[in-house]
Short mmCIF file of C-alpha atoms and ligand atoms in Angstrom, two decimals:
data_model
loop_
_atom_site.label_atom_id
_atom_site.label_comp_id
_atom_site.label_asym_id
_atom_site.label_seq_id
_atom_site.Cartn_x
_atom_site.Cartn_y
_atom_site.Cartn_z
CA MET A 282 105.27 223.08 62.30
CA ILE A 283 105.32 220.12 64.65
CA GLU A 284 103.11 221.63 67.33
CA LYS A 285 100.98 218.53 67.82
CA SER A 286 104.05 216.29 68.10
CA ILE A 287 105.46 218.61 70.77
CA GLN A 288 102.16 218.46 72.70
CA LEU A 289 101.93 214.68 72.31
CA PHE A 290 105.53 214.18 73.47
CA GLN A 291 104.85 216.21 76.60
CA ARG A 292 101.70 214.22 77.28
CA ALA A 293 103.42 210.90 76.54
CA GLN A 294 106.09 211.54 79.15
CA GLN A 295 103.43 211.67 81.88
CA SER A 296 102.46 208.02 81.38
CA ILE A 297 105.23 206.30 79.36
CA PRO A 298 108.93 206.21 80.44
CA GLY A 299 110.63 208.86 78.32
CA GLY A 300 107.45 209.13 76.29
CA VAL A 301 108.31 206.16 74.07
CA ASN A 302 107.98 202.39 74.06
CA SER A 303 111.43 201.82 72.53
CA PRO A 304 114.38 204.07 73.40
CA VAL A 305 115.81 205.11 70.01
CA ARG A 306 112.46 206.67 69.07
CA ALA A 307 112.94 209.36 71.72
CA PHE A 308 115.44 211.42 69.63
CA LYS A 309 117.54 211.63 72.81
CA SER A 310 120.89 211.59 71.02
CA VAL A 311 119.94 213.89 68.13
CA GLY A 312 117.91 216.18 70.40
CA GLY A 313 114.54 217.72 69.73
CA THR A 314 111.05 216.29 69.71
CA PRO A 315 110.21 212.91 68.20
CA ILE A 316 107.68 213.10 65.39
CA PHE A 317 104.41 211.40 66.31
CA ILE A 318 103.08 209.44 63.36
CA LYS A 319 99.44 209.40 62.40
CA ASN A 320 99.50 207.24 59.29
CA ALA A 321 101.67 206.05 56.44
CA LYS A 322 101.24 204.91 52.87
CA GLY A 323 103.87 203.61 50.44
CA PRO A 324 107.16 205.45 51.11
CA TYR A 325 105.57 208.29 53.09
CA LEU A 326 104.93 208.93 56.77
CA TYR A 327 102.46 211.58 57.90
CA ASP A 328 102.80 213.10 61.35
CA ALA A 329 100.17 214.36 63.77
CA ASP A 330 100.47 217.86 62.27
CA GLY A 331 99.93 216.53 58.76
CA ASN A 332 103.55 216.89 57.56
CA ARG A 333 104.74 214.36 54.99
CA TYR A 334 108.11 212.60 55.26
CA ILE A 335 109.97 210.29 52.90
CA ASP A 336 110.68 207.31 55.15
CA TYR A 337 114.15 205.72 55.36
CA ILE A 338 113.46 203.71 58.51
CA ALA A 339 110.65 201.52 57.22
CA SER A 340 109.77 200.63 60.83
CA TRP A 341 113.49 199.66 61.20
CA GLY A 342 113.22 197.25 58.28
CA PRO A 343 109.87 195.42 58.12
CA MET A 344 108.08 197.67 55.62
CA ILE A 345 110.25 196.57 52.70
CA LEU A 346 107.27 196.77 50.32
CA GLY A 347 106.21 200.19 51.59
CA HIS A 348 103.58 201.13 54.15
CA ALA A 349 100.01 199.81 54.08
CA TYR A 350 100.85 197.54 51.15
CA ASP A 351 97.40 196.69 49.81
CA PRO A 352 97.62 192.85 49.73
CA VAL A 353 98.95 192.81 53.33
CA VAL A 354 96.20 195.16 54.57
CA LYS A 355 93.55 193.09 52.80
CA ALA A 356 94.90 189.79 54.17
CA ILE A 357 94.87 191.14 57.74
CA GLN A 358 91.31 192.45 57.35
CA GLU A 359 90.07 189.13 55.99
CA ARG A 360 91.68 187.12 58.81
CA ALA A 361 90.62 189.40 61.65
CA VAL A 362 86.98 188.36 61.42
CA TYR A 363 87.98 184.73 62.17
CA SER A 364 89.28 185.88 65.61
CA THR A 365 92.70 187.29 66.29
CA SER A 366 94.14 184.43 68.39
CA TYR A 367 93.41 180.80 69.33
CA GLY A 368 96.42 179.51 71.26
CA ALA A 369 96.09 176.33 69.21
CA PRO A 370 97.83 175.25 65.99
CA THR A 371 96.60 176.37 62.56
CA GLU A 372 97.27 175.35 58.96
CA LEU A 373 98.52 178.88 58.32
CA GLU A 374 101.52 178.25 60.59
CA ILE A 375 102.51 175.24 58.49
CA GLU A 376 102.17 177.32 55.32
CA MET A 377 104.36 180.01 56.87
CA ALA A 378 107.03 177.49 57.95
CA GLU A 379 107.00 175.79 54.53
CA LEU A 380 107.29 179.14 52.77
CA ILE A 381 110.27 180.18 54.92
CA LEU A 382 111.99 176.82 54.37
CA SER A 383 111.50 177.21 50.61
CA MET A 384 113.21 180.63 50.70
CA VAL A 385 116.13 180.29 53.11
CA PRO A 386 119.03 177.82 52.94
CA ASN A 387 120.27 175.64 55.83
CA VAL A 388 117.02 175.64 57.78
CA ASP A 389 115.27 172.29 58.38
CA LEU A 390 112.98 173.39 61.21
CA ILE A 391 111.73 176.82 62.20
CA ARG A 392 110.00 178.04 65.37
CA MET A 393 107.95 181.25 65.30
CA VAL A 394 108.16 183.76 68.15
CA SER A 395 106.97 187.36 68.54
CA SER A 396 110.14 189.46 68.27
CA GLY A 397 113.77 189.46 67.20
CA THR A 398 114.78 189.62 70.86
CA GLU A 399 112.90 186.43 71.59
CA ALA A 400 114.41 184.72 68.55
CA CYS A 401 118.00 185.53 69.56
CA MET A 402 117.43 184.75 73.22
CA SER A 403 115.93 181.37 72.32
CA ALA A 404 118.68 180.53 69.82
CA LEU A 405 121.28 181.24 72.50
CA ARG A 406 119.51 178.99 75.01
CA LEU A 407 119.28 176.27 72.39
CA ALA A 408 122.99 176.56 71.55
CA ARG A 409 123.81 176.27 75.26
CA GLY A 410 121.46 173.35 75.76
CA TYR A 411 122.79 171.57 72.69
CA THR A 412 126.51 172.01 73.46
CA GLY A 413 126.31 171.88 77.26
CA ARG A 414 128.55 174.99 77.29
CA ASN A 415 127.83 178.45 78.74
CA LYS A 416 129.83 181.12 76.97
CA VAL A 417 128.79 183.20 73.99
CA ILE A 418 130.98 185.31 71.72
CA LYS A 419 129.36 188.43 70.31
CA PHE A 420 130.73 191.51 68.58
CA GLU A 421 131.07 195.08 69.74
CA GLY A 422 128.28 197.26 68.33
CA HIS A 423 126.14 194.30 67.27
CA TYR A 424 122.60 194.21 68.59
CA HIS A 425 120.69 190.99 69.22
CA GLY A 426 117.73 192.35 71.12
CA HIS A 427 117.56 193.16 74.82
CA ALA A 428 118.02 189.75 76.47
CA ASP A 429 120.56 189.94 79.34
CA SER A 430 123.37 188.00 77.65
CA PHE A 431 123.54 190.34 74.68
CA LEU A 432 123.61 193.67 76.47
CA VAL A 433 127.37 193.93 76.73
CA LYS A 434 128.93 196.46 74.34
CA ALA A 435 125.86 196.30 72.15
CA GLY A 436 124.80 198.43 69.18
CA SER A 437 121.57 200.28 68.37
CA GLY A 438 120.17 202.34 71.28
CA LEU A 439 122.99 201.27 73.60
CA ALA A 440 125.58 202.64 71.19
CA THR A 441 123.46 205.73 70.60
CA PHE A 442 123.18 206.47 74.33
CA GLY A 443 126.72 205.36 75.22
CA ILE A 444 125.59 202.50 77.49
CA GLN A 445 128.37 199.90 77.68
CA GLN A 446 127.24 197.88 80.70
CA VAL A 447 123.57 197.69 81.60
CA PRO A 448 122.39 198.02 85.22
CA GLY A 449 120.20 195.06 86.15
CA ILE A 450 122.36 192.45 84.47
CA THR A 451 124.19 190.16 86.88
CA VAL A 452 127.96 189.87 86.88
CA GLY A 453 127.60 186.15 86.20
CA VAL A 454 125.62 186.67 83.03
CA ALA A 455 127.95 189.40 81.79
CA ALA A 456 130.96 187.17 82.50
CA ASP A 457 129.66 184.53 80.11
CA THR A 458 129.45 187.07 77.29
CA LEU A 459 132.75 187.50 75.46
CA VAL A 460 133.12 190.42 73.07
CA ALA A 461 135.31 190.77 69.99
CA ALA A 462 135.68 193.56 67.45
CA TYR A 463 133.71 193.00 64.24
CA ASN A 464 135.92 192.04 61.29
CA ASN A 465 138.74 190.96 63.61
CA LEU A 466 139.10 187.20 63.18
CA ASP A 467 142.30 187.03 65.24
CA GLN A 468 140.46 188.35 68.29
CA VAL A 469 137.77 185.71 67.88
CA LYS A 470 140.38 182.96 67.58
CA GLN A 471 142.08 184.26 70.70
CA LEU A 472 138.84 184.29 72.70
CA VAL A 473 138.09 180.73 71.59
CA ALA A 474 141.61 179.60 72.54
CA GLU A 475 141.39 181.26 75.97
CA ASN A 476 138.01 179.62 76.61
CA LYS A 477 138.67 176.23 75.06
CA GLY A 478 135.67 173.90 75.22
CA GLU A 479 133.51 176.55 76.92
CA VAL A 480 132.09 178.54 74.01
CA ALA A 481 128.56 177.44 73.09
CA CYS A 482 128.06 179.81 70.18
CA ILE A 483 129.28 182.74 68.16
CA ILE A 484 126.49 185.13 67.19
CA LEU A 485 126.75 188.04 64.80
CA GLU A 486 124.98 190.25 62.32
CA PRO A 487 126.36 189.11 58.95
CA VAL A 488 126.13 192.68 57.68
CA ALA A 489 126.10 194.92 60.75
CA GLY A 490 123.19 197.34 60.84
CA ASN A 491 123.07 198.55 64.42
CA MET A 492 126.15 200.80 64.29
CA GLY A 493 125.37 202.16 60.85
CA CYS A 494 125.74 199.76 57.98
CA ILE A 495 129.07 197.89 58.13
CA LEU A 496 130.10 195.17 55.70
CA PRO A 497 132.01 192.01 56.61
CA ARG A 498 135.59 191.91 55.35
CA PRO A 499 136.25 189.20 52.74
CA GLY A 500 137.04 185.97 54.57
CA PHE A 501 135.78 187.13 57.98
CA LEU A 502 132.53 185.15 58.03
CA GLU A 503 134.19 182.18 56.33
CA GLY A 504 136.89 182.22 59.02
CA ILE A 505 134.31 182.11 61.78
CA ARG A 506 132.49 179.28 60.02
CA ARG A 507 135.72 177.27 59.92
CA LEU A 508 136.53 178.04 63.55
CA CYS A 509 133.04 176.91 64.65
CA ASP A 510 133.44 173.64 62.73
CA GLU A 511 136.85 172.98 64.31
CA GLU A 512 135.74 173.77 67.86
CA GLY A 513 132.18 172.37 67.90
CA ILE A 514 130.75 175.87 68.35
CA VAL A 515 127.25 176.70 67.12
CA PHE A 516 127.40 179.48 64.50
CA ILE A 517 124.36 181.74 64.85
CA LEU A 518 123.69 184.30 62.15
CA ASP A 519 121.38 187.02 63.41
CA GLU A 520 119.41 187.80 60.27
CA VAL A 521 116.74 189.84 62.05
CA MET A 522 117.77 192.79 59.87
CA THR A 523 119.24 191.07 56.81
CA GLY A 524 116.77 188.18 56.52
CA PHE A 525 114.44 188.56 53.49
CA ARG A 526 115.99 192.01 52.95
CA LEU A 527 119.31 191.30 51.24
CA ALA A 528 117.87 188.35 49.28
CA PRO A 529 114.98 185.87 49.68
CA GLY A 530 117.48 183.70 51.60
CA GLY A 531 119.02 186.65 53.45
CA ALA A 532 122.75 187.03 54.02
CA GLN A 533 123.22 183.25 53.96
CA GLU A 534 122.17 183.28 50.30
CA LYS A 535 123.68 186.64 49.35
CA LEU A 536 127.08 185.94 50.95
CA GLY A 537 127.10 182.17 50.48
CA ILE A 538 127.64 181.50 54.18
CA LYS A 539 126.11 178.61 56.15
CA ALA A 540 124.81 179.10 59.67
CA ASP A 541 123.96 176.38 62.19
CA LEU A 542 121.17 178.49 63.62
CA VAL A 543 119.64 181.61 62.18
CA THR A 544 117.32 184.20 63.72
CA TYR A 545 114.72 186.34 61.98
CA GLY A 546 112.51 189.30 62.80
CA LYS A 547 111.49 192.56 61.14
CA VAL A 548 110.65 191.73 57.47
CA ILE A 549 109.42 188.24 58.45
CA GLY A 550 106.35 189.79 60.13
CA GLY A 551 105.47 192.30 57.42
CA GLY A 552 104.97 194.93 60.12
CA MET A 553 103.40 192.68 62.76
CA PRO A 554 105.30 191.42 65.85
CA VAL A 555 107.04 188.30 64.55
CA GLY A 556 110.41 186.65 65.03
CA ALA A 557 111.71 183.17 64.30
CA PHE A 558 114.70 180.95 64.86
CA GLY A 559 115.62 177.88 62.89
CA GLY A 560 118.40 175.69 61.64
CA LYS A 561 119.66 172.17 61.33
CA LYS A 562 117.34 169.43 62.54
CA GLU A 563 120.14 167.96 64.66
CA ILE A 564 120.14 171.12 66.77
CA MET A 565 116.49 172.20 66.47
CA GLN A 566 115.20 168.84 67.72
CA HIS A 567 116.43 169.79 71.18
CA ILE A 568 113.67 172.43 71.39
CA SER A 569 110.60 171.61 73.46
CA PRO A 570 108.34 169.60 72.93
CA LEU A 571 110.78 167.49 70.82
CA GLY A 572 113.56 168.02 73.35
CA ASN A 573 114.14 169.56 76.76
CA VAL A 574 115.29 173.06 75.86
CA TYR A 575 112.19 174.98 76.85
CA GLN A 576 110.75 177.77 74.76
CA ALA A 577 107.12 178.85 74.41
CA GLY A 578 104.80 181.75 73.59
CA THR A 579 101.10 182.45 74.11
CA LEU A 580 100.91 184.53 70.94
CA SER A 581 103.58 182.68 68.91
CA GLY A 582 102.30 181.94 65.41
CA ASN A 583 99.44 184.38 65.92
CA PRO A 584 97.18 184.21 62.86
CA ILE A 585 97.10 187.95 62.13
CA ALA A 586 100.88 188.20 62.48
CA MET A 587 101.33 185.08 60.34
CA ILE A 588 99.13 186.30 57.50
CA ALA A 589 100.92 189.67 57.39
CA GLY A 590 104.29 187.93 57.33
CA TYR A 591 103.18 185.26 54.89
CA THR A 592 101.76 187.78 52.42
CA THR A 593 104.94 189.86 52.59
CA LEU A 594 107.30 186.91 52.15
CA LYS A 595 105.19 185.38 49.36
CA THR A 596 105.30 188.71 47.50
CA LEU A 597 109.08 188.78 47.86
CA LYS A 598 109.43 185.15 46.76
CA ASP A 599 107.17 185.54 43.72
CA ASN A 600 108.76 188.84 42.63
CA PRO A 601 112.54 188.44 43.00
CA THR A 602 113.02 191.55 40.82
CA ILE A 603 112.07 193.52 43.94
CA TYR A 604 115.60 192.87 45.19
CA THR A 605 117.19 194.12 41.97
CA GLU A 606 114.95 197.19 42.05
CA LEU A 607 115.83 197.89 45.69
CA ASP A 608 119.56 197.44 44.99
CA GLU A 609 119.37 199.80 42.00
CA LYS A 610 117.49 202.42 43.98
CA THR A 611 119.97 202.23 46.85
CA VAL A 612 122.96 202.54 44.51
CA TYR A 613 121.24 205.51 42.81
CA LEU A 614 120.80 207.14 46.21
CA LYS A 615 124.41 206.36 47.12
CA ASN A 616 125.72 207.88 43.89
CA GLY A 617 123.59 211.00 44.34
CA LEU A 618 124.71 211.40 47.96
CA ASN A 619 128.33 210.80 46.96
CA GLU A 620 128.09 213.62 44.48
CA VAL A 621 126.69 216.19 46.92
CA LEU A 622 128.99 215.07 49.75
CA ALA A 623 132.07 215.25 47.51
CA SER A 624 131.28 218.81 46.41
CA TRP A 625 130.63 219.73 50.07
CA GLY A 626 134.31 219.06 50.73
CA GLN A 627 134.40 217.56 54.25
CA PRO A 628 135.39 213.96 54.98
CA TYR A 629 132.64 211.35 54.82
CA VAL A 630 132.08 207.64 54.28
CA ILE A 631 129.05 205.96 52.75
CA ASN A 632 128.62 202.26 53.51
CA GLN A 633 126.03 200.36 51.51
CA PHE A 634 125.00 196.77 51.01
CA GLY A 635 121.78 195.85 49.19
CA SER A 636 119.03 198.13 50.51
CA MET A 637 120.99 199.07 53.65
CA ILE A 638 123.00 202.30 53.62
CA SER A 639 124.54 204.78 56.08
CA ILE A 640 126.56 207.99 56.05
CA HIS A 641 129.41 208.54 58.50
CA PHE A 642 131.15 211.90 58.82
CA SER A 643 134.53 210.26 59.07
CA SER A 644 137.95 210.59 57.46
CA HIS A 645 138.71 206.86 57.82
CA PRO A 646 136.88 203.73 56.63
CA VAL A 647 134.12 202.56 59.00
CA THR A 648 134.68 198.85 59.53
CA ASP A 649 133.82 198.20 63.19
CA PHE A 650 132.40 199.87 66.29
CA ALA A 651 135.53 201.86 67.14
CA THR A 652 135.68 203.45 63.69
CA ALA A 653 131.90 204.11 63.71
CA ALA A 654 132.11 205.72 67.15
CA SER A 655 135.06 207.97 66.23
CA ALA A 656 133.16 209.57 63.34
CA ASN A 657 131.81 213.09 63.84
CA ASN A 658 128.40 212.09 65.13
CA LYS A 659 127.57 215.65 66.22
CA MET A 660 127.68 216.51 62.55
CA PHE A 661 125.32 213.63 61.85
CA ASN A 662 122.84 215.03 64.37
CA GLN A 663 122.82 218.40 62.59
CA PHE A 664 122.41 216.67 59.25
CA PHE A 665 119.56 214.56 60.66
CA HIS A 666 117.59 217.61 61.80
CA ALA A 667 118.21 219.54 58.59
CA MET A 668 116.91 216.54 56.63
CA LEU A 669 113.90 216.13 58.92
CA ASN A 670 112.98 219.78 58.37
CA LYS A 671 113.00 219.07 54.64
CA GLY A 672 110.69 216.09 55.01
CA ILE A 673 113.29 213.29 54.98
CA TYR A 674 112.92 210.84 57.86
CA LEU A 675 116.31 209.25 58.64
CA PRO A 676 117.10 207.09 61.68
CA PRO A 677 117.68 209.47 64.61
CA SER A 678 121.19 208.13 65.26
CA ALA A 679 124.45 207.66 63.38
CA PHE A 680 124.49 204.14 64.85
CA GLU A 681 121.64 202.88 62.70
CA SER A 682 121.40 201.76 59.12
CA TRP A 683 118.87 203.36 56.78
CA PHE A 684 116.46 200.93 55.13
CA LEU A 685 114.99 201.48 51.69
CA ASN A 686 111.53 200.27 50.81
CA ASN A 687 110.46 199.41 47.29
CA ALA A 688 107.62 201.94 47.23
CA LEU A 689 110.26 204.70 46.94
CA SER A 690 110.25 206.27 43.48
CA TYR A 691 113.21 207.87 41.71
CA GLU A 692 111.49 211.21 42.29
CA ASP A 693 111.57 210.49 46.03
CA LEU A 694 115.27 209.65 45.79
CA ASP A 695 115.97 212.85 43.82
CA GLU A 696 114.08 214.84 46.45
CA THR A 697 116.22 213.17 49.12
CA ILE A 698 119.49 213.95 47.32
CA LYS A 699 118.41 217.57 46.83
CA ALA A 700 117.50 217.82 50.52
CA ALA A 701 120.92 216.36 51.42
CA LYS A 702 122.68 219.03 49.34
CA GLU A 703 120.74 221.79 51.10
CA SER A 704 121.13 220.15 54.51
CA LEU A 705 124.91 219.89 54.21
CA GLU A 706 125.06 223.66 53.77
CA GLU A 707 123.51 223.94 57.24
CA VAL A 708 125.99 221.51 58.83
CA LYS A 709 129.06 223.03 60.47
C1 PLP B 919 116.08 194.64 65.68
C2 PLP B 919 117.07 193.59 65.91
C3 PLP B 919 116.91 192.64 66.92
C4 PLP B 919 115.80 192.71 67.93
O1 PLP B 919 114.54 192.55 67.34
P1 PLP B 919 113.23 193.10 68.13
O2 PLP B 919 112.10 192.65 67.28
O3 PLP B 919 113.40 194.58 68.21
O4 PLP B 919 113.22 192.46 69.46
C5 PLP B 919 117.82 191.61 67.00
N1 PLP B 919 118.84 191.52 66.13
C6 PLP B 919 119.04 192.43 65.16
C7 PLP B 919 120.19 192.26 64.22
C8 PLP B 919 118.18 193.50 65.03
O5 PLP B 919 118.41 194.41 64.09
#
């Protein structure tokens, strides 16, 4: 019974475009009515009708410790009475910056913003300002937020809805965005050669998460690093998804790869609107007020957002076993799903890295956007709804990674595997 969600969705569409404040939430590609959430605790979401779901979205990543994690809730409550915003610097922002620098490699200076979009947009501007070049190379199916330059062949909602070119973005902006296939180093080299001396930066998701979960081929990231060094190109790793999720130092630490600039979001805010970009001092010193590349934000470094993020990151730093636990849980889930999918008998692929995982109904390996898009995504939509009916909340799109949170118990994982077995019987 999702009667209240159905009523709320109808009401929402009268005042909010499509009834949602972010497109993927609308269930447009999987069909049906989005579930309206009332509250959440640990690994569970509860909808407006009182149904319980085991959550594999974790607010698209941030809730890595589970929902309403007590120390985070308490920290927010304690801070709120001191006012929720000043628009002036605080000691807490220094503590947050110092904590981040102590966790992630290759970052000398970090600037806080309010979303992953803002972080990526600002890093791009900085790379352009620093190099005096205009062009950016990105990868098909990668998502870097909704700033104009990135909305060419992007992942996430754009992949889900089949939007390749976005109305409202000028031809000039689109022309400066060059697109290569993920895991195809030769294509990147060719683009760089064809645009010699014009490429400001290469930006990518180290482990792609916005077209399902897709791992980098051995040598791919290293090859880009080398190319950037040779050509004076700024290498931006978009760690909005992978930062603080794959390891305390994100993909840079986990994969041993060095970025010039790195962007964060999601986990960094512990469920509050936070993003950040940082990197080498040589580049970061061009940001205003040190330099002339302008970037600002009325609510940047907001104390409530900072304390939620700080408490989350400090928990992760002080308890590194969380990452081992998350990895073990995700591998357990993968093994269980493998078993039920294998006995089901139809072709499938499971991609997994750390606490990111996705299923593709595909007979070939999923290594880039083309292979993700050619999977049987109709089948995924049926699987999604069957799972939802059994109280398992997966991302409503085959073009999204699932995110595990550490509040999940092995009983929850067993329940999920059992639901998958039953759901597959309903998929045709
Ligand atoms: C979510 C995401 C963004 C955008 O972050 P928002 O906070 O939604 O603006 C950028 N890059 C990646 C890799 C993301 O997953």
